[in-house]
mmCIF file of C-alpha atoms and ligand atoms in Angstrom:
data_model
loop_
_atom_site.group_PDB
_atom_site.id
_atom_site.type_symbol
_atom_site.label_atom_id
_atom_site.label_comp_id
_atom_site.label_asym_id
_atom_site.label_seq_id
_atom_site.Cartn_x
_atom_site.Cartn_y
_atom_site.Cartn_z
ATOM 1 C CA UNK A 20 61.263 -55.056 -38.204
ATOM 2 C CA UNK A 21 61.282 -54.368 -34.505
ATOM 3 C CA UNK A 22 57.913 -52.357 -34.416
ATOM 4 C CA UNK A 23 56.149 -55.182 -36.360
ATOM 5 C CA UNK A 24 52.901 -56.855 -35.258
ATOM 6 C CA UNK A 25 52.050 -60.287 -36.203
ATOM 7 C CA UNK A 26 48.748 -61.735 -36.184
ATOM 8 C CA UNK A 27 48.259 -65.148 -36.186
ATOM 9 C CA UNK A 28 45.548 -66.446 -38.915
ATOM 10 C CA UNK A 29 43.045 -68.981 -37.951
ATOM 11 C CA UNK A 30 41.024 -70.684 -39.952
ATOM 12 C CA UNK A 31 37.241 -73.032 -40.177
ATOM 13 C CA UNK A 32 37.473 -74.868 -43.386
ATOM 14 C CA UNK A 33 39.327 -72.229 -45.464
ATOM 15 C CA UNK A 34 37.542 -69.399 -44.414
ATOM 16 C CA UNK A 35 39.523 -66.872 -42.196
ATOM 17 C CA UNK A 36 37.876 -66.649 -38.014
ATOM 18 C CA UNK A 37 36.129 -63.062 -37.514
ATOM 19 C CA UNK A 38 38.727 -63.037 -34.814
ATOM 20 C CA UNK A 39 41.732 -63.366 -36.956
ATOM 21 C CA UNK A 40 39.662 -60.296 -38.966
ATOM 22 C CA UNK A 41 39.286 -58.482 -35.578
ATOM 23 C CA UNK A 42 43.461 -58.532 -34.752
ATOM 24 C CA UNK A 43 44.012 -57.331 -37.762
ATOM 25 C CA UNK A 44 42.214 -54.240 -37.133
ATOM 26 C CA UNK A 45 43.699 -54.089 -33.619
ATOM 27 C CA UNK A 46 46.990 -55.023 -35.297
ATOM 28 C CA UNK A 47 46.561 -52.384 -38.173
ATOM 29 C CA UNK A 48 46.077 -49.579 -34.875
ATOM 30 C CA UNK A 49 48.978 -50.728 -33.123
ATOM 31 C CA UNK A 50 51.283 -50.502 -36.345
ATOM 32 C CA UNK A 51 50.237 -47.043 -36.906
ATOM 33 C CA UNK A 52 51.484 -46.140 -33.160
ATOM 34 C CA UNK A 53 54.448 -48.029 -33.286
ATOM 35 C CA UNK A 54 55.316 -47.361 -36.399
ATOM 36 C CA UNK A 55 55.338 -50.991 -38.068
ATOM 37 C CA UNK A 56 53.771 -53.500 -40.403
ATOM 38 C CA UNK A 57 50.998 -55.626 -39.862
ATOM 39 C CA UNK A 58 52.463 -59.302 -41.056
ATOM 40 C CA UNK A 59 49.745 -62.005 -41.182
ATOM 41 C CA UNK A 60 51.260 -65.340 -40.189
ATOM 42 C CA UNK A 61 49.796 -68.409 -42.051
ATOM 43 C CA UNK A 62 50.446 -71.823 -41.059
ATOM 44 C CA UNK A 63 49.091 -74.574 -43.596
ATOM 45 C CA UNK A 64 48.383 -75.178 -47.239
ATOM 46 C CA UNK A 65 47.118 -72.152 -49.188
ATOM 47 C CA UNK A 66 48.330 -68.202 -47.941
ATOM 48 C CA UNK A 67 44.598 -67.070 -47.750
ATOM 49 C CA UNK A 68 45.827 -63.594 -48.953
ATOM 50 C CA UNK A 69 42.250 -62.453 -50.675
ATOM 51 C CA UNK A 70 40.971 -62.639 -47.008
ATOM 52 C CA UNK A 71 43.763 -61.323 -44.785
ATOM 53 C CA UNK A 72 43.150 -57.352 -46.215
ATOM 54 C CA UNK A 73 44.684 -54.802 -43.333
ATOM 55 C CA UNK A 74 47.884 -57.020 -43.418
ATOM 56 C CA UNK A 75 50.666 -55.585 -45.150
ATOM 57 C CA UNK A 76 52.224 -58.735 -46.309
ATOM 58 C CA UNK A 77 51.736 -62.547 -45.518
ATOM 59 C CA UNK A 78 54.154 -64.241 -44.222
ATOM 60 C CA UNK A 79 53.375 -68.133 -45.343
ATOM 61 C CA UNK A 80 54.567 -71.206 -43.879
ATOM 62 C CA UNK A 81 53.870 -74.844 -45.884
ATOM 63 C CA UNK A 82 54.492 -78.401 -43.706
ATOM 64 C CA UNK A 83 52.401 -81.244 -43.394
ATOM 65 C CA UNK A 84 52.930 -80.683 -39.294
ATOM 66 C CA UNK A 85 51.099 -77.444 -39.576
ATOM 67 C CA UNK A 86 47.432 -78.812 -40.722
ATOM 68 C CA UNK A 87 45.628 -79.711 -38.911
ATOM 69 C CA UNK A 88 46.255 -77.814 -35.729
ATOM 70 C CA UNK A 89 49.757 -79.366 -33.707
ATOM 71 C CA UNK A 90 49.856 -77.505 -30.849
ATOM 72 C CA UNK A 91 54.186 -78.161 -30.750
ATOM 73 C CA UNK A 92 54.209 -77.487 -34.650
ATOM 74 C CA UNK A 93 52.645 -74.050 -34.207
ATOM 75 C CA UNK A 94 54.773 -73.134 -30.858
ATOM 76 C CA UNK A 95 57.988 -74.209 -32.996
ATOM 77 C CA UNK A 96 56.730 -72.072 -35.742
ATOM 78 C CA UNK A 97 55.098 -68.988 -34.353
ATOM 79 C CA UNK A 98 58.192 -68.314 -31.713
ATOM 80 C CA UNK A 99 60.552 -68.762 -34.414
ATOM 81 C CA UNK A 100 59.194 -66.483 -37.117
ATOM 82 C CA UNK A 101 58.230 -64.041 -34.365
ATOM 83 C CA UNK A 102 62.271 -63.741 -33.182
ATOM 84 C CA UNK A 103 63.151 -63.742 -36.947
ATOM 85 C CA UNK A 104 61.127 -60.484 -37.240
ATOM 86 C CA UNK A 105 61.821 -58.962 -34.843
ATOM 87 C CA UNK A 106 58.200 -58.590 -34.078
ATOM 88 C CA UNK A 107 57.010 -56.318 -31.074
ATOM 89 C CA UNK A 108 53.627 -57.496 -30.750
ATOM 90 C CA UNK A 109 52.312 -61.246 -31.629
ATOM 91 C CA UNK A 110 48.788 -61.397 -31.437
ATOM 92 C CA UNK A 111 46.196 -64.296 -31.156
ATOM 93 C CA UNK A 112 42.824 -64.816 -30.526
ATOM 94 C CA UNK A 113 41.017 -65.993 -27.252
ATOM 95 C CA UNK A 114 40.166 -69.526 -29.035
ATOM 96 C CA UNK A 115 40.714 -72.921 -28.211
ATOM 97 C CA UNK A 116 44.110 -72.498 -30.404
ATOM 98 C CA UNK A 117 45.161 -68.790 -29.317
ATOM 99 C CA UNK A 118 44.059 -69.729 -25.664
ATOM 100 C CA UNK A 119 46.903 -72.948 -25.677
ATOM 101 C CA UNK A 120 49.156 -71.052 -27.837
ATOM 102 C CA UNK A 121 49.933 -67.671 -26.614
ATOM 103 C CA UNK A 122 51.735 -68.558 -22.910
ATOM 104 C CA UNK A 123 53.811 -71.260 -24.856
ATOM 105 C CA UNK A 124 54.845 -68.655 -27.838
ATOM 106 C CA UNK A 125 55.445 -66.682 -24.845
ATOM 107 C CA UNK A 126 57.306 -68.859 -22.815
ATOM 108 C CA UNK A 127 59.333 -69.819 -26.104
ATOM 109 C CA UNK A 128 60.145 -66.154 -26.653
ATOM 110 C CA UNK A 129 60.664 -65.577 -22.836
ATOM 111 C CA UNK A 130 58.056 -62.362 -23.375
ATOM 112 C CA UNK A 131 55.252 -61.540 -21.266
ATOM 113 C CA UNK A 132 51.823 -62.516 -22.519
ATOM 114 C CA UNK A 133 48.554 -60.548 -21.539
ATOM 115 C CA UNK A 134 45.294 -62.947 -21.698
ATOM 116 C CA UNK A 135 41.695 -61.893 -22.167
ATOM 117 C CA UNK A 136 42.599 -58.599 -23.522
ATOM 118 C CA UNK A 137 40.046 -56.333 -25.088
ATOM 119 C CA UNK A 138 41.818 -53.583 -25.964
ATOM 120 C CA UNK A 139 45.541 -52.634 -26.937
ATOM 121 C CA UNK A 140 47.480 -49.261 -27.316
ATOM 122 C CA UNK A 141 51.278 -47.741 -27.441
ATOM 123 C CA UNK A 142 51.300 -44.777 -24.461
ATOM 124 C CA UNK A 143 54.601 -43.243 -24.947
ATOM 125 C CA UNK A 144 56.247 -45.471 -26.612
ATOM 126 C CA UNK A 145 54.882 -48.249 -23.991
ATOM 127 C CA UNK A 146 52.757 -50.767 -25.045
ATOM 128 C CA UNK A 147 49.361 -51.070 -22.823
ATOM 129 C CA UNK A 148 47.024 -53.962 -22.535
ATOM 130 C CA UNK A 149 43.762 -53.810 -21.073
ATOM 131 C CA UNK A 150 42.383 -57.074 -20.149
ATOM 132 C CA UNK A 151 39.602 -58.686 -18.255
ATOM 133 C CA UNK A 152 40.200 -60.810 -14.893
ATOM 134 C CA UNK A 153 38.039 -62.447 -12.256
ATOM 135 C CA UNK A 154 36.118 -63.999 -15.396
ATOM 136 C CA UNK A 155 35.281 -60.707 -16.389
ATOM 137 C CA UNK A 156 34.650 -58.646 -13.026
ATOM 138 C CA UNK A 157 37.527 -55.970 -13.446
ATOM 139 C CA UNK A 158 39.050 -54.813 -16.127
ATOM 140 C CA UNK A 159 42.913 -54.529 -15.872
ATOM 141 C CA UNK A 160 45.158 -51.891 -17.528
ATOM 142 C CA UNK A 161 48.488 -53.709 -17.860
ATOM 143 C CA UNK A 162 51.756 -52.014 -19.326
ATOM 144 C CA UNK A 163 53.689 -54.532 -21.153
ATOM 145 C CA UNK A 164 57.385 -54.424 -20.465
ATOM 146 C CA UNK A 165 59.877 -55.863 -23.010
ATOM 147 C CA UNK A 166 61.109 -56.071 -26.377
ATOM 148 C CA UNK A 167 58.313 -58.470 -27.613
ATOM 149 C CA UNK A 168 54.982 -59.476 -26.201
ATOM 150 C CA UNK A 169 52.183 -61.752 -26.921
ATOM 151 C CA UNK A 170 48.264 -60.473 -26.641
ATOM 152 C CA UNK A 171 45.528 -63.057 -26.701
ATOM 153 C CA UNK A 172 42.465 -61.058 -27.582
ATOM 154 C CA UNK A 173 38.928 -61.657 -26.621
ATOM 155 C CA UNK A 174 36.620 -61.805 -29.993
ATOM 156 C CA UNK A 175 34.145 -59.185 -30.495
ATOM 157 C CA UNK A 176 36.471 -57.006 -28.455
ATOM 158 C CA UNK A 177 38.098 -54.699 -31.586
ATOM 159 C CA UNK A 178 36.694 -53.506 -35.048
ATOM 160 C CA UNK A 179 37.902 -56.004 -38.281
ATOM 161 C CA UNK A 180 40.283 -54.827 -40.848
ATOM 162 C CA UNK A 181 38.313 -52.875 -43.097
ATOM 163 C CA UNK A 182 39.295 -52.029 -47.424
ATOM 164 C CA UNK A 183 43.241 -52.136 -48.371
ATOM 165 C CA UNK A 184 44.156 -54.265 -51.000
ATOM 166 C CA UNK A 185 45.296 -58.040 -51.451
ATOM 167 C CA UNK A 186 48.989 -58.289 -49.373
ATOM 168 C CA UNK A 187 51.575 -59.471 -50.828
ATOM 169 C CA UNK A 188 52.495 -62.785 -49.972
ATOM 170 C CA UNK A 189 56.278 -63.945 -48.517
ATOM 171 C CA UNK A 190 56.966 -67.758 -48.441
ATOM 172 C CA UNK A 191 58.531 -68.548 -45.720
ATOM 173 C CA UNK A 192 60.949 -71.585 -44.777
ATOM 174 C CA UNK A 193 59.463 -74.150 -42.115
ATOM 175 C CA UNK A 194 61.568 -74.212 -38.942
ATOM 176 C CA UNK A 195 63.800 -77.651 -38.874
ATOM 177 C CA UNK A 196 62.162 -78.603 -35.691
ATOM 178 C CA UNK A 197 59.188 -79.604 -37.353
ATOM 179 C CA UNK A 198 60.965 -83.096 -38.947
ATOM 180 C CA UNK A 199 61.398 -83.884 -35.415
ATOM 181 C CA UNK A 200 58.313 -83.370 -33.566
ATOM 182 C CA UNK A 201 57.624 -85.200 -30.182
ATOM 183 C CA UNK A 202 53.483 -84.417 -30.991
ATOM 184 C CA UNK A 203 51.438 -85.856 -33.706
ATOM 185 C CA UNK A 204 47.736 -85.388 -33.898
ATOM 186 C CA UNK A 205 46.432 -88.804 -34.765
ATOM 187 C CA UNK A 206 42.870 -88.012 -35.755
ATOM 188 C CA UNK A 207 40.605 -84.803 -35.439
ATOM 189 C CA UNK A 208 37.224 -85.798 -33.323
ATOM 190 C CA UNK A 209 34.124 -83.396 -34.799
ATOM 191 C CA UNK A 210 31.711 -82.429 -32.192
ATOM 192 C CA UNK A 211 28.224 -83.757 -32.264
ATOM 193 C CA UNK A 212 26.504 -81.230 -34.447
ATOM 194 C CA UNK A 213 23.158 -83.425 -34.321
ATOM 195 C CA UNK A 214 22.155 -81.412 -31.496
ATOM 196 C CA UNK A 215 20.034 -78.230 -30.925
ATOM 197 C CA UNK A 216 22.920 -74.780 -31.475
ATOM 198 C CA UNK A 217 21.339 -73.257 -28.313
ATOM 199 C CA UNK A 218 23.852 -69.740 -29.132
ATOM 200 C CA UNK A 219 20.986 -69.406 -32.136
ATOM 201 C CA UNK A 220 17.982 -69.612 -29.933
ATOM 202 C CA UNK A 221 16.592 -66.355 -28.988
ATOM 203 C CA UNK A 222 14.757 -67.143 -26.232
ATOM 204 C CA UNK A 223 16.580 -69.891 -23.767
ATOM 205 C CA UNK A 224 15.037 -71.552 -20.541
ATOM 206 C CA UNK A 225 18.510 -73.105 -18.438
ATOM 207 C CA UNK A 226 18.465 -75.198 -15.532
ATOM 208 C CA UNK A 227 20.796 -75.743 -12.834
ATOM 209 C CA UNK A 228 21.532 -77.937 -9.337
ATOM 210 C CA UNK A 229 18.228 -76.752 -8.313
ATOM 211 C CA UNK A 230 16.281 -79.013 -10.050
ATOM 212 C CA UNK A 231 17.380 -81.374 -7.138
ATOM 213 C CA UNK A 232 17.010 -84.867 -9.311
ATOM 214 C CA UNK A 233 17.043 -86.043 -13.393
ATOM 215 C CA UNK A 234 13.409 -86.953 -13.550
ATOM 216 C CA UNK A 235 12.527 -83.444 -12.254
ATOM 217 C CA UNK A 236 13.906 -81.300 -15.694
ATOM 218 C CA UNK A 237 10.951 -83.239 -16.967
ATOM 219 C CA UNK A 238 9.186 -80.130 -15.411
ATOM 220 C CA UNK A 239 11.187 -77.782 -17.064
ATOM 221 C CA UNK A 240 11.297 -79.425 -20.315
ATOM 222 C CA UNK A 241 7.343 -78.817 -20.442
ATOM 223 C CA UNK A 242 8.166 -75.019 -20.150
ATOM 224 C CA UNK A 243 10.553 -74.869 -22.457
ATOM 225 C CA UNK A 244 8.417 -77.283 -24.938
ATOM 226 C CA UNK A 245 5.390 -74.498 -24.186
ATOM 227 C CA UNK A 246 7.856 -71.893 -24.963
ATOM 228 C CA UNK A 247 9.135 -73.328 -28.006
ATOM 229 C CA UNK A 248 12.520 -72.924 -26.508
ATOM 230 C CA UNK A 249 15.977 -75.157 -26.208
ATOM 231 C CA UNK A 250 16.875 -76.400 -22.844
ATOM 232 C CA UNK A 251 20.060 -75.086 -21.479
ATOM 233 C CA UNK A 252 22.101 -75.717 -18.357
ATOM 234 C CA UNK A 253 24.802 -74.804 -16.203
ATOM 235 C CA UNK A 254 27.766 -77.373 -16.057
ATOM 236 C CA UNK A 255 26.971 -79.866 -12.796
ATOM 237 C CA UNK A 256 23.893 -81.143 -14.767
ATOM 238 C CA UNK A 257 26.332 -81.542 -17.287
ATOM 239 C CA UNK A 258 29.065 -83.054 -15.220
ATOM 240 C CA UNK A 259 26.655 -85.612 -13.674
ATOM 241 C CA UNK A 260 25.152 -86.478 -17.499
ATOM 242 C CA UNK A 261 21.867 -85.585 -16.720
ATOM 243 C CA UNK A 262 22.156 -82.694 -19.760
ATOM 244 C CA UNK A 263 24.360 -83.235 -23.112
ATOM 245 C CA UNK A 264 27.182 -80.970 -23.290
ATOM 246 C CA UNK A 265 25.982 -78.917 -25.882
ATOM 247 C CA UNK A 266 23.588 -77.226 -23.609
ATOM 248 C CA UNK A 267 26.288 -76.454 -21.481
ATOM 249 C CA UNK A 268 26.554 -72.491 -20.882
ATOM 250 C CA UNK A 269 29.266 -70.918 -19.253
ATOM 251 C CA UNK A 270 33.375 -70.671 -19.525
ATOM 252 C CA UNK A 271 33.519 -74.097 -20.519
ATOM 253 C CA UNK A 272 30.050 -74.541 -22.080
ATOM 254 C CA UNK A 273 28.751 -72.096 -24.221
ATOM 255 C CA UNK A 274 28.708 -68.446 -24.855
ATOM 256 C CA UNK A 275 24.672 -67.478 -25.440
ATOM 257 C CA UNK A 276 23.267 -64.253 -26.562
ATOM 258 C CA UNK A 277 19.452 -65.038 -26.536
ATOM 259 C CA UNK A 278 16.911 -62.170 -25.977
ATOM 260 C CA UNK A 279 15.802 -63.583 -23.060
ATOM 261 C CA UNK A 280 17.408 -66.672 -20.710
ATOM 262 C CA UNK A 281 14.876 -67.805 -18.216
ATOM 263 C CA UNK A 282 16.713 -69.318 -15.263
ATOM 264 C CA UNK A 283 15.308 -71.771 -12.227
ATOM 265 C CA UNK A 284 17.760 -73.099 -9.521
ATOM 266 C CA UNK A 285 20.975 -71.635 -10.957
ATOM 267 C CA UNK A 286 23.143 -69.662 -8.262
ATOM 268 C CA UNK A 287 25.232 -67.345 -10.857
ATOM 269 C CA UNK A 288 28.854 -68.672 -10.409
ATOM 270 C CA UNK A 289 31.373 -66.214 -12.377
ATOM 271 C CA UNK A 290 31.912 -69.256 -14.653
ATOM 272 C CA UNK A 291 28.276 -69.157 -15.733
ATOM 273 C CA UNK A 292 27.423 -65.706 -15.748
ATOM 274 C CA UNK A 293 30.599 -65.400 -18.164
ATOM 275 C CA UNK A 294 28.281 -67.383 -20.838
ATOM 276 C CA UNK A 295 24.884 -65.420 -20.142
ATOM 277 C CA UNK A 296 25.834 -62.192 -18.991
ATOM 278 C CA UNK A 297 24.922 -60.583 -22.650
ATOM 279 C CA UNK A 298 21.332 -61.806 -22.884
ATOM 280 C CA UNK A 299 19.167 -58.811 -23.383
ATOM 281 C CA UNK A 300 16.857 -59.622 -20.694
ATOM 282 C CA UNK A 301 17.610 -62.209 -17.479
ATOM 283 C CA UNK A 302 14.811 -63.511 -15.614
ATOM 284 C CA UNK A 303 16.370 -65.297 -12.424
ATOM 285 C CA UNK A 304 14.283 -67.866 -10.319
ATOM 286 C CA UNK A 305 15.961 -68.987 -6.988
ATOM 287 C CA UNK A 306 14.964 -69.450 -3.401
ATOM 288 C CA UNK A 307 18.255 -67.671 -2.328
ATOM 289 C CA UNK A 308 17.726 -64.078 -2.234
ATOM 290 C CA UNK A 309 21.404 -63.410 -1.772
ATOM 291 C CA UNK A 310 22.278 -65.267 -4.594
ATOM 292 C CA UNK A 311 24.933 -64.186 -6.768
ATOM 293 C CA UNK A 312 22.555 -64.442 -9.857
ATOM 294 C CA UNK A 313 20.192 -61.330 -8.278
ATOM 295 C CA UNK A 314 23.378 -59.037 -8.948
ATOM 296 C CA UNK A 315 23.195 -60.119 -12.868
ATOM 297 C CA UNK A 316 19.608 -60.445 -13.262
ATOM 298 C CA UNK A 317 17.136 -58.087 -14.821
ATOM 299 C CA UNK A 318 13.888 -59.299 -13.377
ATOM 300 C CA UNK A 319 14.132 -61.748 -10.607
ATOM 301 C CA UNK A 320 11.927 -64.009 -7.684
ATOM 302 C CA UNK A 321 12.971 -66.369 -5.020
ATOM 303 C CA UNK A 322 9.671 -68.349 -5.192
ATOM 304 C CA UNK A 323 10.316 -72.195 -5.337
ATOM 305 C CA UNK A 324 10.764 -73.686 -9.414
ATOM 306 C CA UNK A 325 8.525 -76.332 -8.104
ATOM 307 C CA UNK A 326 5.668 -73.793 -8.106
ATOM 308 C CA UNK A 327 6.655 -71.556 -10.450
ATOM 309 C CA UNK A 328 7.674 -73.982 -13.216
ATOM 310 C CA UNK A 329 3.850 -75.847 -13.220
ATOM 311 C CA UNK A 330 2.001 -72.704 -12.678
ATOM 312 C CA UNK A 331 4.054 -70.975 -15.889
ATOM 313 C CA UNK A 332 3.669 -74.126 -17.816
ATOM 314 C CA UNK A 333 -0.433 -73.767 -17.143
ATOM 315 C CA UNK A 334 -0.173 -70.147 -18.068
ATOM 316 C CA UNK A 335 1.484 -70.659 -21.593
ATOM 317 C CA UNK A 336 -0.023 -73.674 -22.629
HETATM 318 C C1 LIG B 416 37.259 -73.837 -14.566
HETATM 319 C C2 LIG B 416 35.771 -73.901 -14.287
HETATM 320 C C3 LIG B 416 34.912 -73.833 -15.355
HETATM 321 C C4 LIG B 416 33.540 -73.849 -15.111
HETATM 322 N N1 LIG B 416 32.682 -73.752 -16.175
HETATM 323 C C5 LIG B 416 31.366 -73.663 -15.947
HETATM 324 C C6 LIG B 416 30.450 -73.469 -17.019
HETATM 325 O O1 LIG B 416 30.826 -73.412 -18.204
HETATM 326 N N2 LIG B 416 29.136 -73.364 -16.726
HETATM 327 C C7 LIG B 416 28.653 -73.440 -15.449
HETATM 328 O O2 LIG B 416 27.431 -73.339 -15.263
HETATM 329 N N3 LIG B 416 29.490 -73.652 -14.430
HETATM 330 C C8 LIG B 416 30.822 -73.775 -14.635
HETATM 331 N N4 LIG B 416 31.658 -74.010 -13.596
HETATM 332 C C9 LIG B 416 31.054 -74.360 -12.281
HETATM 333 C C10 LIG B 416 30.610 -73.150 -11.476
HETATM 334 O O3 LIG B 416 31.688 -72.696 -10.681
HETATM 335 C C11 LIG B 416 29.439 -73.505 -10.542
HETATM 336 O O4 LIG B 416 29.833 -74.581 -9.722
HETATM 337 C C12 LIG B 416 28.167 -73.895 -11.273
HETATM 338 O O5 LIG B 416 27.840 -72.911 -12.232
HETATM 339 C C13 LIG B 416 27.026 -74.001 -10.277
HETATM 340 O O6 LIG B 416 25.899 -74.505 -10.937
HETATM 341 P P1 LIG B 416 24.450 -74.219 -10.379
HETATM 342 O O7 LIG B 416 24.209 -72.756 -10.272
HETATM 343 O O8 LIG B 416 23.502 -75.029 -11.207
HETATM 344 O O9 LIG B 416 24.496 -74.931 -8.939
HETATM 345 P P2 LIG B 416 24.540 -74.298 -7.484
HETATM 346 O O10 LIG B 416 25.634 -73.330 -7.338
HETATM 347 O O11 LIG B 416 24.502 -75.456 -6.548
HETATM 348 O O12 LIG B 416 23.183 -73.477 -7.376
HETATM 349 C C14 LIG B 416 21.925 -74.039 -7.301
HETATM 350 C C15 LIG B 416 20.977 -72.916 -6.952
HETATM 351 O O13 LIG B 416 19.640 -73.391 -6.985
HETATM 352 C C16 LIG B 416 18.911 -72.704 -5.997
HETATM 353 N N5 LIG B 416 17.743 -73.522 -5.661
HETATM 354 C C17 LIG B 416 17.718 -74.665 -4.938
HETATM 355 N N6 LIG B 416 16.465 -75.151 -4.899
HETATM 356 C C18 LIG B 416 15.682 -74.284 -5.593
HETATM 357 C C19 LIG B 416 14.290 -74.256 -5.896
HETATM 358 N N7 LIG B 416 13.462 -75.225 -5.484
HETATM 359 N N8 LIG B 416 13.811 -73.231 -6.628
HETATM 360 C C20 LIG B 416 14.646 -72.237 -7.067
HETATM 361 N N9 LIG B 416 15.976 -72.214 -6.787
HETATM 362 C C21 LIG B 416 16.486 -73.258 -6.074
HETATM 363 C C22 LIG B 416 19.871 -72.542 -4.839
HETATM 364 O O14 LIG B 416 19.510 -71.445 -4.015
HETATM 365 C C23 LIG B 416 21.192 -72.318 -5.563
HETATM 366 O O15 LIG B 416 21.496 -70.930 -5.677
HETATM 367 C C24 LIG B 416 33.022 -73.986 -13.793
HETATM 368 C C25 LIG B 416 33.922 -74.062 -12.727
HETATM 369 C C26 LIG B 416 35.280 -74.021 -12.980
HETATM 370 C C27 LIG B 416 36.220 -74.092 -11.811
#
């Protein structure tokens, strides 16, 4: 139907993403205001119904393209069942899947697509976005024009589904298209997992260019040894392999939530702050005192890591 949302399901090893929970509370809002059904979109083996409550039905599509993730499979797929519908709204999550998908459903569809969006509403009968921009800096309220538009949310950004029942569940033809796909994914790489999961550590020390050289971080290793804290990073200690990439924080590291993050010689680019910004408490060492970080930072001192670093290190151990 024309006032229909659908949310696209994602999936970790057969248990439905938070954020595919998440759209289909924003998806079960937007329904009510627009007067439509919630249709969960599955692509791959098994319709995951018992998990998708807050959809009204689930729409399920079976082909060996589909699993695991073919980014031309799921374009194919998603744009056609979206055009079958009808649907006014697709939505996807802000993942490495919605974030590659959503401008090429788009694009297929020739709708508009709002990224980063945190919230979602129908004004009049006009559907209004409201997404983040300048990596989070301003918050922009966006009205959607069209027949048909896809919204890649940010996670944590609406409340799940809660109750309803098991939805029905609609098989649902694969497109042709996918017996003649340009893409194949040849084999799925797993990242190293051997590593420490620095977005569990409470407390977090991070380094950045400031450390000047490699065999410095030795000195900030000790601190975080003392503190019984992972080592983190921003991304040029990363890009010049001095740091593994799983202590990478920031847009394309990692997202941290510690209690406290304890930073020496990092300046507070957008693209970092976007991965620390929610850490209860931010303690900011650098020499700069117009440094971007002091604008982020709950408690902060320009003295020189070199001094500080030892002189904490004494004070601890
Ligand atoms: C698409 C994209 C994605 C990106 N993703 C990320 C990401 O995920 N994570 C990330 O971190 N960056 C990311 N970046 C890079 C980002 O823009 C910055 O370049 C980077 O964060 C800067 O790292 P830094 O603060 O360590 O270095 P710098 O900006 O060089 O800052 C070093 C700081 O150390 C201070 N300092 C120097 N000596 C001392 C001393 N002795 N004591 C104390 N302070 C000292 C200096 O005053 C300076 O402020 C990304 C960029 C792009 C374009």
């Amino acid at each position: 139907m024309a006032n229909d949302v659908l949310v696209v399901v994602e999936e970790q090893d057969g248990t439905v993403t938070d954020a595919t929970r998440e759209l289909l509370g924003a998806g079960r809002a937007l329904a009510g205001e627009l007067g439509g059904d919630v249709l969960a979109l599955r692509l791959g083996p098994g319709s995951l119904a018992e998990q998708l409550a807050g959809a009204d039905r689930v729409l399920h599509v079976e082909h060996p393209a589909l699993e695991p993730y073919n980014p031309e499979a799921w374009e194919v797929t998603v744009a056609e069942v979206a055009k079958d519908r009808g649907a006014r709204v697709v939505l996807m999550a802000t993942t490495t899947v919605g974030m590659d998908l959503g401008p090429a459903v788009a694009a297929r569809l020739g709708a508009p697509v709002v990224c980063y969006v945190v919230g979602a509403a129908v004004d009049g009968g006009q559907l209004v976005a409201t997404a983040k921009i300048y990596g989070g800096k301003l918050l922009a309220e966006v009205e959607v024009p069209g027949e048909a538009a896809v919204l890649v949310a940010i996670g944590g950004s609406f409340a799940p589904a809660s109750g309803g029942s098991v939805p029905e569940v609609e098989p649902v033809p694969a497109p042709a298209a996918l017996d003649g796909l340009r893409t194949a994914v040849r084999q799925r790489i797993e990242p190293d997992r051997s590593d420490v999961d620095i977005t569990a550590a409470d407390l977090l020390v991070a380094v950045g260019r400031g450390i000047g050289d490699r065999d410095n971080l030795e000195l900030v290793q000790e601190l975080a040894d003392a503190l019984g804290a992972p080592l983190a990073s921003s991304r040029p200690l990363v890009d010049q392999g001095w740091m593994p990439k799983s202590r990478q924080v920031g847009k394309s590291g990692l997202k941290v939530k510690p209690k406290a993050y304890l930073m020496f010689g990092i300046s507070g680019a957008p693209e970092h702050i976007e991965g620390m910004r929610d850490a209860e408490l931010i303690v900011a060492c650098n020499t700069d005192p117009n440094a971007p970080i002091f604008e982020v930072a709950h408690v902060g001192t320009t003295a020189d890591l070199f001094d500080l670093v030892p002189a904490l290190v004494e004070r601890v151990g």
